[in-house]
PDB file of C-alpha atoms in Angstrom:
ATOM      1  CA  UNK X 906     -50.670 -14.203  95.397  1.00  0.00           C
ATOM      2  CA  UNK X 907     -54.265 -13.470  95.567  1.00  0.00           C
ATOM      3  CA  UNK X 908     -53.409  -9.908  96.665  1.00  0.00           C
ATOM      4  CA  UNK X 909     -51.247  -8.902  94.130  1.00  0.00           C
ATOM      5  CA  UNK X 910     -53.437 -10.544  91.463  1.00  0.00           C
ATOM      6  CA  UNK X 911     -56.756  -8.574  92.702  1.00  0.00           C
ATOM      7  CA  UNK X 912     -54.648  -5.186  92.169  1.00  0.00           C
ATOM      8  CA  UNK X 913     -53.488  -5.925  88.461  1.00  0.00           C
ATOM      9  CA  UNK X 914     -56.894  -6.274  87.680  1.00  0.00           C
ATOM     10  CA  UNK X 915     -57.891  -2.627  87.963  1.00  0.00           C
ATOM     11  CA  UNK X 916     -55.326  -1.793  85.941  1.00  0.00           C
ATOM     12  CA  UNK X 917     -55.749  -4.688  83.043  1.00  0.00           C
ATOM     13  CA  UNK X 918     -59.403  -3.321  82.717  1.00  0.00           C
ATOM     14  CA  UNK X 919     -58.272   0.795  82.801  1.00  0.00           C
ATOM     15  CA  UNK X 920     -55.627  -0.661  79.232  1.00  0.00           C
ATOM     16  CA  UNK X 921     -58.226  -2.164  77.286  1.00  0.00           C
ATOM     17  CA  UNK X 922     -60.318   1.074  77.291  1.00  0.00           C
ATOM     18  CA  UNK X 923     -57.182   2.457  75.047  1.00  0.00           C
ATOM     19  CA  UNK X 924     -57.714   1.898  71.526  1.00  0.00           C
ATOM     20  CA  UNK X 925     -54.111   1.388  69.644  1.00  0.00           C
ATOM     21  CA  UNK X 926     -53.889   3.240  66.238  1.00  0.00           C
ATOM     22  CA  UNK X 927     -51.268   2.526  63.741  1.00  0.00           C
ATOM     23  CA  UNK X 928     -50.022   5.146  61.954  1.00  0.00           C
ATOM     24  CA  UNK X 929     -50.985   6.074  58.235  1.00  0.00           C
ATOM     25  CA  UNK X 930     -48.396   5.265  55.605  1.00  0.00           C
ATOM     26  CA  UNK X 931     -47.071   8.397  53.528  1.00  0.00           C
ATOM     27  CA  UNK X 932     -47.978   6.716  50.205  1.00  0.00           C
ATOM     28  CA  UNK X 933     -50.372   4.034  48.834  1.00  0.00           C
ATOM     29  CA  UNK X 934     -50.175   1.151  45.829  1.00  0.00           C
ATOM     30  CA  UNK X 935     -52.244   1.745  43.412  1.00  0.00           C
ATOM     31  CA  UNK X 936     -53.203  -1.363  41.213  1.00  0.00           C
ATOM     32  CA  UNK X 937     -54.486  -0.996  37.909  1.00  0.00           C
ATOM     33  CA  UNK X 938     -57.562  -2.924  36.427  1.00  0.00           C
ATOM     34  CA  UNK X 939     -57.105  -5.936  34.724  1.00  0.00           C
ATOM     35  CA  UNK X 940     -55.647  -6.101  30.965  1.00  0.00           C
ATOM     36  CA  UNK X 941     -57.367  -6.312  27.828  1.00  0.00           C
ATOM     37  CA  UNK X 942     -56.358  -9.586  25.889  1.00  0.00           C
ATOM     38  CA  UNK X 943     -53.841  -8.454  22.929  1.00  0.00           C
ATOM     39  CA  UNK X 944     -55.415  -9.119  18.858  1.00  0.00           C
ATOM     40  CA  UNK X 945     -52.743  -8.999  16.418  1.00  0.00           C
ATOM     41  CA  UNK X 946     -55.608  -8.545  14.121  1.00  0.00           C
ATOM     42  CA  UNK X 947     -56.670  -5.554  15.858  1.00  0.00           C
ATOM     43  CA  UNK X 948     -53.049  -3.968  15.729  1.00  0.00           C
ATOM     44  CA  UNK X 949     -52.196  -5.157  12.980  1.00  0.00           C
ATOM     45  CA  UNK X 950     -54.410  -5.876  10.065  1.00  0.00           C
ATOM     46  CA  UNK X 951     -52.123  -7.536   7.643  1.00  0.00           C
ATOM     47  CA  UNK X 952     -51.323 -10.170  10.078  1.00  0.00           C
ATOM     48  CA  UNK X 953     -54.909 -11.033  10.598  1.00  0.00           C
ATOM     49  CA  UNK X 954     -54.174 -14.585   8.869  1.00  0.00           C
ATOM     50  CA  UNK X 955     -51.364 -15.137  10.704  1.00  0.00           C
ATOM     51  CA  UNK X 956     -52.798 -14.500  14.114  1.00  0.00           C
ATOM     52  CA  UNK X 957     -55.789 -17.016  13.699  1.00  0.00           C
ATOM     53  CA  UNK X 958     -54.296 -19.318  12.054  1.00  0.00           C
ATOM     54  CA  UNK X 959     -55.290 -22.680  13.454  1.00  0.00           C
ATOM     55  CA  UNK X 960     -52.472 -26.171  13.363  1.00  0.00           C
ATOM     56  CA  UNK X 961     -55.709 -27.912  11.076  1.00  0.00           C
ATOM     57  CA  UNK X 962     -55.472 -24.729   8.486  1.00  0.00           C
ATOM     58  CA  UNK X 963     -51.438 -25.919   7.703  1.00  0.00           C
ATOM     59  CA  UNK X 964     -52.080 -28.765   4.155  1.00  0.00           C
ATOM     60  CA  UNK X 965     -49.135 -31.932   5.404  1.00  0.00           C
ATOM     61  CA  UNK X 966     -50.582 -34.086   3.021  1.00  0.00           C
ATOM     62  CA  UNK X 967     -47.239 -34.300   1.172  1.00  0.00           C
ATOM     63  CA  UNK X 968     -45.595 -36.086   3.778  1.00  0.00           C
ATOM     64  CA  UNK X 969     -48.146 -38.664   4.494  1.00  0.00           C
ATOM     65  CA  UNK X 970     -46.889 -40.695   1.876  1.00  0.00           C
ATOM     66  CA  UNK X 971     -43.178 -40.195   2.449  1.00  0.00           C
ATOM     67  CA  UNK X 972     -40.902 -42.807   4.446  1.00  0.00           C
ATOM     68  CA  UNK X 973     -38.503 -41.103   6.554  1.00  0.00           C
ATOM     69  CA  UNK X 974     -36.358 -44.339   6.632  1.00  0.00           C
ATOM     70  CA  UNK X 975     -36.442 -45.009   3.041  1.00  0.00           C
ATOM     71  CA  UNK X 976     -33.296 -44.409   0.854  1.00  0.00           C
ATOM     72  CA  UNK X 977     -34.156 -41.493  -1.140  1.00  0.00           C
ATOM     73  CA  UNK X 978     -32.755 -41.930  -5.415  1.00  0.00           C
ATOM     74  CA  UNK X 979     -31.247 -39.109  -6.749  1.00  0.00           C
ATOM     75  CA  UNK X 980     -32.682 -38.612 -10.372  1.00  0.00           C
ATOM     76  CA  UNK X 981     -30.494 -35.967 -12.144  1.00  0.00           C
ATOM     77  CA  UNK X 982     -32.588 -33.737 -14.412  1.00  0.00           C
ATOM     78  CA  UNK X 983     -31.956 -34.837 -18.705  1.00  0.00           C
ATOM     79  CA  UNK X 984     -28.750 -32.568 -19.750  1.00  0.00           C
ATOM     80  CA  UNK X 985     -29.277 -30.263 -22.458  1.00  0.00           C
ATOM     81  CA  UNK X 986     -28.715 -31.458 -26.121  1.00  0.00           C
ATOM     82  CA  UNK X 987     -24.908 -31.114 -27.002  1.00  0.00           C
ATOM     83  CA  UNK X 988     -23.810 -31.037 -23.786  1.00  0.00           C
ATOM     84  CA  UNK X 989     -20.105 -32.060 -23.125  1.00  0.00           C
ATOM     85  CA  UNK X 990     -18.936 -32.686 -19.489  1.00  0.00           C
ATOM     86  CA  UNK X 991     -15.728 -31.064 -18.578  1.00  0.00           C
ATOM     87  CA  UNK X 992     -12.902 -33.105 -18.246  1.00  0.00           C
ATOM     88  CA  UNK X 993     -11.992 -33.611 -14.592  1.00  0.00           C
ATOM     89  CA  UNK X 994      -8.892 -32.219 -12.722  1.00  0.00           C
ATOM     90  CA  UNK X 995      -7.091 -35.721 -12.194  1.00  0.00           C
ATOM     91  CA  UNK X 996      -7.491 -36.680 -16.173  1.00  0.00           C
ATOM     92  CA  UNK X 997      -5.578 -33.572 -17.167  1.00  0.00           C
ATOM     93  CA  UNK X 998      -1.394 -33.822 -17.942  1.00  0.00           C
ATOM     94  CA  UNK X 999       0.832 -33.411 -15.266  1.00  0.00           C
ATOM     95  CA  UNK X1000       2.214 -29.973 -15.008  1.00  0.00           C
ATOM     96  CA  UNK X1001       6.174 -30.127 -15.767  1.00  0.00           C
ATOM     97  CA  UNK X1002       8.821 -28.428 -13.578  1.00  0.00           C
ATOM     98  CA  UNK X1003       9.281 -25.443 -15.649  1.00  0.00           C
ATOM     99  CA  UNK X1004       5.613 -25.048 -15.267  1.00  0.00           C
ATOM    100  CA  UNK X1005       5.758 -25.199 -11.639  1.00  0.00           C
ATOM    101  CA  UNK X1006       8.684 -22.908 -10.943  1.00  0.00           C
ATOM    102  CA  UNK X1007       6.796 -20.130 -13.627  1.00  0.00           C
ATOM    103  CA  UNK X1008       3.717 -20.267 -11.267  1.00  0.00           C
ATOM    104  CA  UNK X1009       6.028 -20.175  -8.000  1.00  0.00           C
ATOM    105  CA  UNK X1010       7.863 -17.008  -9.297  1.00  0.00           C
ATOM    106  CA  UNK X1011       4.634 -15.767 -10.228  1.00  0.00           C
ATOM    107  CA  UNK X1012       3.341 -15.571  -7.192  1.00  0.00           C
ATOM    108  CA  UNK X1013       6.809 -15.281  -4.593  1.00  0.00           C
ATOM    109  CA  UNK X1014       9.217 -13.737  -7.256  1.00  0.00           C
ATOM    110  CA  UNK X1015      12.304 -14.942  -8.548  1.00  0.00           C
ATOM    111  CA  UNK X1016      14.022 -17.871  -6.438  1.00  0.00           C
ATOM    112  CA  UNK X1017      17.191 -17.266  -3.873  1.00  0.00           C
ATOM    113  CA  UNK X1018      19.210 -19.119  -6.535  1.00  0.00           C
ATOM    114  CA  UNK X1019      19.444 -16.399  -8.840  1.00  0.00           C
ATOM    115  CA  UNK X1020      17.581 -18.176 -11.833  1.00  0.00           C
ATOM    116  CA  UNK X1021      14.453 -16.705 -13.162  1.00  0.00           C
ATOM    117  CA  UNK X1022      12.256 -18.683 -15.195  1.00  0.00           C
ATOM    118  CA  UNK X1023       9.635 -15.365 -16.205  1.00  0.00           C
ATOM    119  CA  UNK X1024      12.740 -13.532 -17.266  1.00  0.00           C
ATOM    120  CA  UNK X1025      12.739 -11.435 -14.114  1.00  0.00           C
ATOM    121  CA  UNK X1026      15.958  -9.344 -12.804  1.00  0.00           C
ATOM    122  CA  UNK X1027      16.796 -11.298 -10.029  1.00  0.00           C
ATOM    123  CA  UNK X1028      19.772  -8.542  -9.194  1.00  0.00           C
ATOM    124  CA  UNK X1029      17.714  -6.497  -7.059  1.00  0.00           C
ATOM    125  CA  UNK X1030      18.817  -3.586  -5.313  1.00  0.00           C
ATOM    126  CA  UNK X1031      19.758  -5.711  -2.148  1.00  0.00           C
ATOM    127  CA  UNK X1032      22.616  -7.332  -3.944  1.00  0.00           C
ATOM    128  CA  UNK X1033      23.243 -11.092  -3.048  1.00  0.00           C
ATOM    129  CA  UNK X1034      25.640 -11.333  -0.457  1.00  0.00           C
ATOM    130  CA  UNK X1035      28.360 -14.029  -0.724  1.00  0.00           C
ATOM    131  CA  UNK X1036      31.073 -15.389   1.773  1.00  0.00           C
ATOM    132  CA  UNK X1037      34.348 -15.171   0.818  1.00  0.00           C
ATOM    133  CA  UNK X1038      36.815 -17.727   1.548  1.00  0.00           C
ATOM    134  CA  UNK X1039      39.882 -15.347   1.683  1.00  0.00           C
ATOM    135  CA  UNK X1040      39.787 -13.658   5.726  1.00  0.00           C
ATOM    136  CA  UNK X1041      35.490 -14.865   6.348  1.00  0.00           C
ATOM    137  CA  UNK X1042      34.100 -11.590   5.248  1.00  0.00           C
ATOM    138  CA  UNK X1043      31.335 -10.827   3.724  1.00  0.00           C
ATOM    139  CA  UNK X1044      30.997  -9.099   0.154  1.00  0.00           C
ATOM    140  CA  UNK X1045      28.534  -7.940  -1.247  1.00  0.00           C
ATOM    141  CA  UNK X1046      28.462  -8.670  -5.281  1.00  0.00           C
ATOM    142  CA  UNK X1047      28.032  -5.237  -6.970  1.00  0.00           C
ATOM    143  CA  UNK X1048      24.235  -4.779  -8.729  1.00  0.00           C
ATOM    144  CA  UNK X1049      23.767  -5.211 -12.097  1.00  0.00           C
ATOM    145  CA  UNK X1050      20.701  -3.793 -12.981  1.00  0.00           C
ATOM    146  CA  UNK X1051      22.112  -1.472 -16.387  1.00  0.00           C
ATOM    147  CA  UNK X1052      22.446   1.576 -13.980  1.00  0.00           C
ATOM    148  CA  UNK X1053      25.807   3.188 -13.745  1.00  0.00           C
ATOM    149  CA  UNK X1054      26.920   4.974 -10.389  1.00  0.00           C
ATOM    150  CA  UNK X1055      28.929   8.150 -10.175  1.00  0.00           C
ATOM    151  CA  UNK X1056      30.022   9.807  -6.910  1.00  0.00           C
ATOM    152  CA  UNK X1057      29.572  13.045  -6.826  1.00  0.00           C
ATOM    153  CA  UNK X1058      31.221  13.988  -3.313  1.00  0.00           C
ATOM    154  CA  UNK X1059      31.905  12.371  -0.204  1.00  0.00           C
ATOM    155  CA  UNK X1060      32.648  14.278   2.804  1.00  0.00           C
ATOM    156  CA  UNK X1061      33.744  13.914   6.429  1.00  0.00           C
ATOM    157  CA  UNK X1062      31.094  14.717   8.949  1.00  0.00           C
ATOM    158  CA  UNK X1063      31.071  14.110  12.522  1.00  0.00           C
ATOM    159  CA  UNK X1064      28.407  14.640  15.544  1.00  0.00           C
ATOM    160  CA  UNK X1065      28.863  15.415  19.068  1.00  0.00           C
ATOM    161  CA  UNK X1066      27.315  13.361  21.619  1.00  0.00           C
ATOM    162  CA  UNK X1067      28.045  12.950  25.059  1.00  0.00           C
ATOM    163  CA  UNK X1068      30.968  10.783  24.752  1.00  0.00           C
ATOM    164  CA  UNK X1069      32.379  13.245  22.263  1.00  0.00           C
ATOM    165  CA  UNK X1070      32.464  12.743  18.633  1.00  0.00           C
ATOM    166  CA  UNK X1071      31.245  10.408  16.164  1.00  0.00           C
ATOM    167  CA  UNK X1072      32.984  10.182  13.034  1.00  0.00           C
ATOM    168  CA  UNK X1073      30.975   9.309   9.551  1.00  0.00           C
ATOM    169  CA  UNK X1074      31.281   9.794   5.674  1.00  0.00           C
ATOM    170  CA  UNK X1075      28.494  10.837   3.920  1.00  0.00           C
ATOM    171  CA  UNK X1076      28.265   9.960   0.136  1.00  0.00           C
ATOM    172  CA  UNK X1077      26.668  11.584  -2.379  1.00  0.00           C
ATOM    173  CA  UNK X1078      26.212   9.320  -5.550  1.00  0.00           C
ATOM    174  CA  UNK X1079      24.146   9.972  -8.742  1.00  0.00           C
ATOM    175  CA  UNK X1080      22.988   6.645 -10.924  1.00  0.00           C
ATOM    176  CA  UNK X1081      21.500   6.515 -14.464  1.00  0.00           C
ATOM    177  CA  UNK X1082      20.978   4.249 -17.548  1.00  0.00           C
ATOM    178  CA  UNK X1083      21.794   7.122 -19.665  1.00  0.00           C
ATOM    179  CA  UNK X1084      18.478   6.127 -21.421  1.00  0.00           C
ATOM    180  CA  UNK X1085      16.478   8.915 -19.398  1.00  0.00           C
ATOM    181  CA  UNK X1086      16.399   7.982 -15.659  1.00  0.00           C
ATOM    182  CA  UNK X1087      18.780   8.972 -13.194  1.00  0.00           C
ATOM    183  CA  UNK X1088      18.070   9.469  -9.710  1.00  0.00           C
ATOM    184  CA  UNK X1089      19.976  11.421  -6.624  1.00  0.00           C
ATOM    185  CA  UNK X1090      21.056   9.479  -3.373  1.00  0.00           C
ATOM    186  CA  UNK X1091      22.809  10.180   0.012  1.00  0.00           C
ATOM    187  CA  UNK X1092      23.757   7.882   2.937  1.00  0.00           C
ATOM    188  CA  UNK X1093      26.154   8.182   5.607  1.00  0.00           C
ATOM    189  CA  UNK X1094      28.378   5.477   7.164  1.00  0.00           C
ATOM    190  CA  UNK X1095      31.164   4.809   9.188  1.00  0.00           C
ATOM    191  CA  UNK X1096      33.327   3.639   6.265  1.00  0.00           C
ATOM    192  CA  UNK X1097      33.561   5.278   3.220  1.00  0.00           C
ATOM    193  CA  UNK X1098      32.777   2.025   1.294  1.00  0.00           C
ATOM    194  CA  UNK X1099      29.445   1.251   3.088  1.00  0.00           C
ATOM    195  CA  UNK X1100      27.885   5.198   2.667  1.00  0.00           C
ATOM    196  CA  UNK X1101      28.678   4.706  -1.287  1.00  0.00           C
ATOM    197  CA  UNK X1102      26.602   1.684  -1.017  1.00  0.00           C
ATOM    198  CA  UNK X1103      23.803   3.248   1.031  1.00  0.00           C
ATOM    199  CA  UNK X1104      23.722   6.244  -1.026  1.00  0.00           C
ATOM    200  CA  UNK X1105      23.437   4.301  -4.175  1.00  0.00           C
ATOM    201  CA  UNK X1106      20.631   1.984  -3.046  1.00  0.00           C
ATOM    202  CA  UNK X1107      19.031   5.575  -2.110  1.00  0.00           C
ATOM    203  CA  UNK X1108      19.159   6.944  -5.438  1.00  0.00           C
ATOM    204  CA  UNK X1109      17.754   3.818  -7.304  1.00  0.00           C
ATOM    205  CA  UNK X1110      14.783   4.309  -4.997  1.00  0.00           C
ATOM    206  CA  UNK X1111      14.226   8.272  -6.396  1.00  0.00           C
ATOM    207  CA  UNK X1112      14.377   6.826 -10.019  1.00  0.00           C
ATOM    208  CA  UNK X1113      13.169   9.659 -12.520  1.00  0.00           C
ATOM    209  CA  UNK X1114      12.455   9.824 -16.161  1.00  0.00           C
ATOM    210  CA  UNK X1115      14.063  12.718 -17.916  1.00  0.00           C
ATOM    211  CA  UNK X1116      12.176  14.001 -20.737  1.00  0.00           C
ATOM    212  CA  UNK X1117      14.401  14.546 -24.175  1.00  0.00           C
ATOM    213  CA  UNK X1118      13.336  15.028 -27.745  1.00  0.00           C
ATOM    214  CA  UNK X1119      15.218  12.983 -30.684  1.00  0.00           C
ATOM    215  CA  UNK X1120      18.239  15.362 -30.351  1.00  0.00           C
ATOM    216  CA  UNK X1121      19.047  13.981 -26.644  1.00  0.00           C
ATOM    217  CA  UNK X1122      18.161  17.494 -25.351  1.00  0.00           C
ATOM    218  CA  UNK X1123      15.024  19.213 -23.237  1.00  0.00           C
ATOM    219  CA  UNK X1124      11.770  20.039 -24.813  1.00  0.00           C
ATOM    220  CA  UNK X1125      11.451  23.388 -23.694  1.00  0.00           C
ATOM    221  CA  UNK X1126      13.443  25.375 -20.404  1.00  0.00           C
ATOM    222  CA  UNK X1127      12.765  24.934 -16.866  1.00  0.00           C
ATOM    223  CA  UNK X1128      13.981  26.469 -13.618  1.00  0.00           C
ATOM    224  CA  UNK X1129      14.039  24.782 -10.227  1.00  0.00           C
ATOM    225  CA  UNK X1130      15.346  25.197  -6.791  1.00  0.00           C
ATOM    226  CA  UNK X1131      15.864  23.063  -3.594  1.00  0.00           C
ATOM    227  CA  UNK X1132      17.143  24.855  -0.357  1.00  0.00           C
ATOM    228  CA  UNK X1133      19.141  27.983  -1.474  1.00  0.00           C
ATOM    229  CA  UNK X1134      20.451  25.867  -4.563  1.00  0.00           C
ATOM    230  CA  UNK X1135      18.551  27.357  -7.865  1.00  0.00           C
ATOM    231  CA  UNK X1136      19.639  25.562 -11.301  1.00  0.00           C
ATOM    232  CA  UNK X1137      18.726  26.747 -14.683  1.00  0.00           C
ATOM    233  CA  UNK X1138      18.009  24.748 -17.369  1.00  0.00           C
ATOM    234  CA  UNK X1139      17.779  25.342 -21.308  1.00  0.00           C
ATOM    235  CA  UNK X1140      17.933  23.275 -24.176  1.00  0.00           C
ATOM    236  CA  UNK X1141      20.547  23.490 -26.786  1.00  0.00           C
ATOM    237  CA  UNK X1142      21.256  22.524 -30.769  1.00  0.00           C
ATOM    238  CA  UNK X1143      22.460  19.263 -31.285  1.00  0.00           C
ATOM    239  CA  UNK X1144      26.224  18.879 -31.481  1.00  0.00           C
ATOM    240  CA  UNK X1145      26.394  21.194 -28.365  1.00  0.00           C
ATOM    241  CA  UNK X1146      27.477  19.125 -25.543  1.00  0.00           C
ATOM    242  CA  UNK X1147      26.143  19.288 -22.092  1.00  0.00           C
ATOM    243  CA  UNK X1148      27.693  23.086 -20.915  1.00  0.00           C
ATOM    244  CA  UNK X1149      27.356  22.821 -17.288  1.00  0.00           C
ATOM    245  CA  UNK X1150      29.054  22.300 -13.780  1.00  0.00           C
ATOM    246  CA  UNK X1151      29.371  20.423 -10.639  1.00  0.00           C
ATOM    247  CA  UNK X1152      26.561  18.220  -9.714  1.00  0.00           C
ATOM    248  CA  UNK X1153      24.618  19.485 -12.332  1.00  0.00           C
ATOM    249  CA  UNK X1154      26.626  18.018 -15.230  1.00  0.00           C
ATOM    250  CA  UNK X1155      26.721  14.759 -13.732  1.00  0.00           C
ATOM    251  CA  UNK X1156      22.805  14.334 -13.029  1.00  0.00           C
ATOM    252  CA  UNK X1157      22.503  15.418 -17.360  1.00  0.00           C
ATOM    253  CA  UNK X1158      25.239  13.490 -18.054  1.00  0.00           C
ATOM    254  CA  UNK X1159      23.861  10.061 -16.306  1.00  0.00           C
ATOM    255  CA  UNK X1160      20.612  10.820 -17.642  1.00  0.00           C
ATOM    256  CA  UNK X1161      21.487  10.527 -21.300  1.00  0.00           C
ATOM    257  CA  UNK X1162      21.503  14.135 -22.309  1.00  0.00           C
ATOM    258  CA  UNK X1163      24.353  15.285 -24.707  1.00  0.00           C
ATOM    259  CA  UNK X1164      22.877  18.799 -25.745  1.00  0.00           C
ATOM    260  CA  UNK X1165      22.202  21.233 -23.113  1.00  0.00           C
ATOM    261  CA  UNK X1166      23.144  23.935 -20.554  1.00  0.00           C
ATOM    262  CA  UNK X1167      23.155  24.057 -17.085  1.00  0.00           C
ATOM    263  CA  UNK X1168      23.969  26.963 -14.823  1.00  0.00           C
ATOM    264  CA  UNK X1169      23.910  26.780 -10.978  1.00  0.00           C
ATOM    265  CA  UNK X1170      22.753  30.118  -9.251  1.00  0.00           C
ATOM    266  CA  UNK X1171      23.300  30.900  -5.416  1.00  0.00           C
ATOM    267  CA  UNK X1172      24.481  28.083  -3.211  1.00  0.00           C
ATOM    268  CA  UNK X1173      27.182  25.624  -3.964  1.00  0.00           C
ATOM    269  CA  UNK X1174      26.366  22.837  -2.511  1.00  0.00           C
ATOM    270  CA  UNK X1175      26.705  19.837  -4.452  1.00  0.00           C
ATOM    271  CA  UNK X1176      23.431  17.540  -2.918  1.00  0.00           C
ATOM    272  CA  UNK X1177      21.269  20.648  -2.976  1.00  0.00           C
ATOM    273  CA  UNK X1178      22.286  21.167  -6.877  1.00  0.00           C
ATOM    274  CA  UNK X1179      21.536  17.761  -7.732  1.00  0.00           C
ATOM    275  CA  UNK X1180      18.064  17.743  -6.082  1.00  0.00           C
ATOM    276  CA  UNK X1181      17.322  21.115  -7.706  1.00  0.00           C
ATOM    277  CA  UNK X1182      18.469  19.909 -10.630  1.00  0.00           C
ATOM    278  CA  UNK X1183      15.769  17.274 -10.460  1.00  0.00           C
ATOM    279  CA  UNK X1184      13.105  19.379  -9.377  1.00  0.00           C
ATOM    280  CA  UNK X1185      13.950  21.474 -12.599  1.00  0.00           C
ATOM    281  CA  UNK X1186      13.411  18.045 -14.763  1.00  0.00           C
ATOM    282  CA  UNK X1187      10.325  16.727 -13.409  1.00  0.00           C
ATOM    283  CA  UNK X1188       8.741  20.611 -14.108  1.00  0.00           C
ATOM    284  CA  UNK X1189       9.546  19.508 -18.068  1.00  0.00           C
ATOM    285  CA  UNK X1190       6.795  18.242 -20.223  1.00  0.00           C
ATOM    286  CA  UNK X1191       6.824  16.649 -23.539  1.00  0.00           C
ATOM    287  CA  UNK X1192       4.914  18.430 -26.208  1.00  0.00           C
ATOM    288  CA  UNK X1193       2.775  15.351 -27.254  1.00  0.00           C
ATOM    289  CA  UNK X1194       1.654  15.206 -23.344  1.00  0.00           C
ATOM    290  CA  UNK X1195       0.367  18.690 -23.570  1.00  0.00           C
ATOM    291  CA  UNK X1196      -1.105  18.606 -26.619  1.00  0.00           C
ATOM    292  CA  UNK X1197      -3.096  15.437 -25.829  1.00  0.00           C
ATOM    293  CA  UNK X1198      -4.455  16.745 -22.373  1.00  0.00           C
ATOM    294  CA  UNK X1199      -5.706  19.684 -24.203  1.00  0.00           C
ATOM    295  CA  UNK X1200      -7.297  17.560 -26.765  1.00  0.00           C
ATOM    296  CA  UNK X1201      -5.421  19.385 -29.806  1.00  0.00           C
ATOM    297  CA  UNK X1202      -3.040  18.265 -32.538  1.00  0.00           C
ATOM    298  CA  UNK X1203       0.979  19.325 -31.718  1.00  0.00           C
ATOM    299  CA  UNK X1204       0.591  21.720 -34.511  1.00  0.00           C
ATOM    300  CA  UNK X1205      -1.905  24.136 -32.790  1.00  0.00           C
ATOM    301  CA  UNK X1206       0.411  24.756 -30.407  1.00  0.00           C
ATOM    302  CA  UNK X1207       2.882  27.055 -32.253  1.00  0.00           C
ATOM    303  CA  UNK X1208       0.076  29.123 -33.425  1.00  0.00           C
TER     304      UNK X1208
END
């Protein structure tokens, strides 16, 4: 023991001659100084006041003499001289039914039971539908809104799917007051019935107002043309009659005009002629319209 302790002292004294050196980190912190204290006086000069203002600068002299538990009077100011109160909203009259039903139809339209109290048309363009007691069906009633329905041609189509072939009818109908509006409609169905119905719901939603002079004729001539349909219009004395064919005497003839002629150039087909028949009317203009946009009397303009 006393052997091997006498040789590991040699070597104990030979290791603390070494001198252990750590190596050198590849950066360094560097702290800054210490910070300034921040003035908002010095930054910013307008809140000088605010920035040294002190809790003994702030006046709560008001509420030393106020009782936080004391029942506070509410003193009204004096109203004006000849001041009358309004009358309160319980003191009024009761409102009476009729009342009542005007301001419901005012604001969700005319009631399901097909009274109006506002004097609205409560035939809409979605007839009523009623149950009949004869087989259960259901009918429809037919709309009664002054327009009058003519069908102008109903025709057999079918289309091919992958089954084979579907067949429809497709209904072309033309409705007017005869009082200026008329409009063109088309639907398709699987009964003949039911595309007459579509078609006229169709054509009261492309209403358009004719423009005629006293003499139930056009103001002045127009031309118009939908697809390869072209239709030419022109005025005519009064006694006349409306000279024209196919669609395009029905469309003048459920529009009210009794004096004019109509002539259909190029294609033949009847819904094309209609529309271009309308296109034609809505390019007329009455004379007082023109002479009022131009800011001149209707005389000036046959100079």
């Amino acid at each position: 023991m006393a052997a091997t302790a006498a040789a590991a002292a040699p070597a104990l004294s030979s290791l603390s001659s070494l001198t252990v050196r750590t190596p050198t980190p590849p950066f360094s912190f560097v702290f800054p100084g210490p910070l300034k204290p921040f003035s908002l006086s010095r930054s910013f000069p307008s809140l000088s006041l605010i920035a040294h203002a002190k809790a003994s600068d702030i006046d709560t002299s008001f509420f030393d003499n106020v009782n936080p538990e004391e029942d506070v009077v509410f003193d009204p100011p004096t109203p004006p001289e000849g001041f009358t109160p309004p009358p309160s909203f319980d003191d009024g009259p009761d409102e009476t039914e009729d009342e009542i039903a005007a301001a419901y139809e005012e604001l969700y339209g005319p009631a399901y039971s097909g009274f109006s109290v506002l004097g609205n048309d409560v035939y809409v363009m979605d007839s009523k539908v009623k149950k009949t007691s004869a087989f259960g069906k259901v009918k429809k009633e037919k709309v009664r809104d002054g327009f009058e329905e003519r069908v102008v041609q109903v025709r057999r189509v079918t289309k091919v799917v992958k089954g084979g072939k579907q067949l429809h009818f497709r209904a072309i109908v033309v409705v007017g007051d005869k009082q200026g509006q008329v409009g063109v409609g088309v639907g398709k169905a699987k009964e003949v019935i039911a595309a007459v119905q579509k078609s006229a719901v169709n054509a009261r939603r492309n209403l358009i107002t004719v423009p005629m002079t006293k003499y139930l004729t056009f103001p002045h001539r127009s031309e118009g043309d939908f697809g390869a349909a072209k239709v030419m219009l022109r005025p005519a004395s009064p006694g006349t009659g409306v000279i024209a064919g196919g669609a395009v005497r029905i469309v003048l003839e459920m529009a009210g005009v009794e004096n004019a002629l109509g002539k259909q150039i190029g294609s033949k087909n009847a819904l094309n002629n209609a529309r271009a028949t309308v296109v034609a009317v809505q390019k007329m203009r009455q004379f007082r319209d023109v002479a009022q946009e131009r800011g001149i009397p209707m005389e000036e303009l046959w100079k």
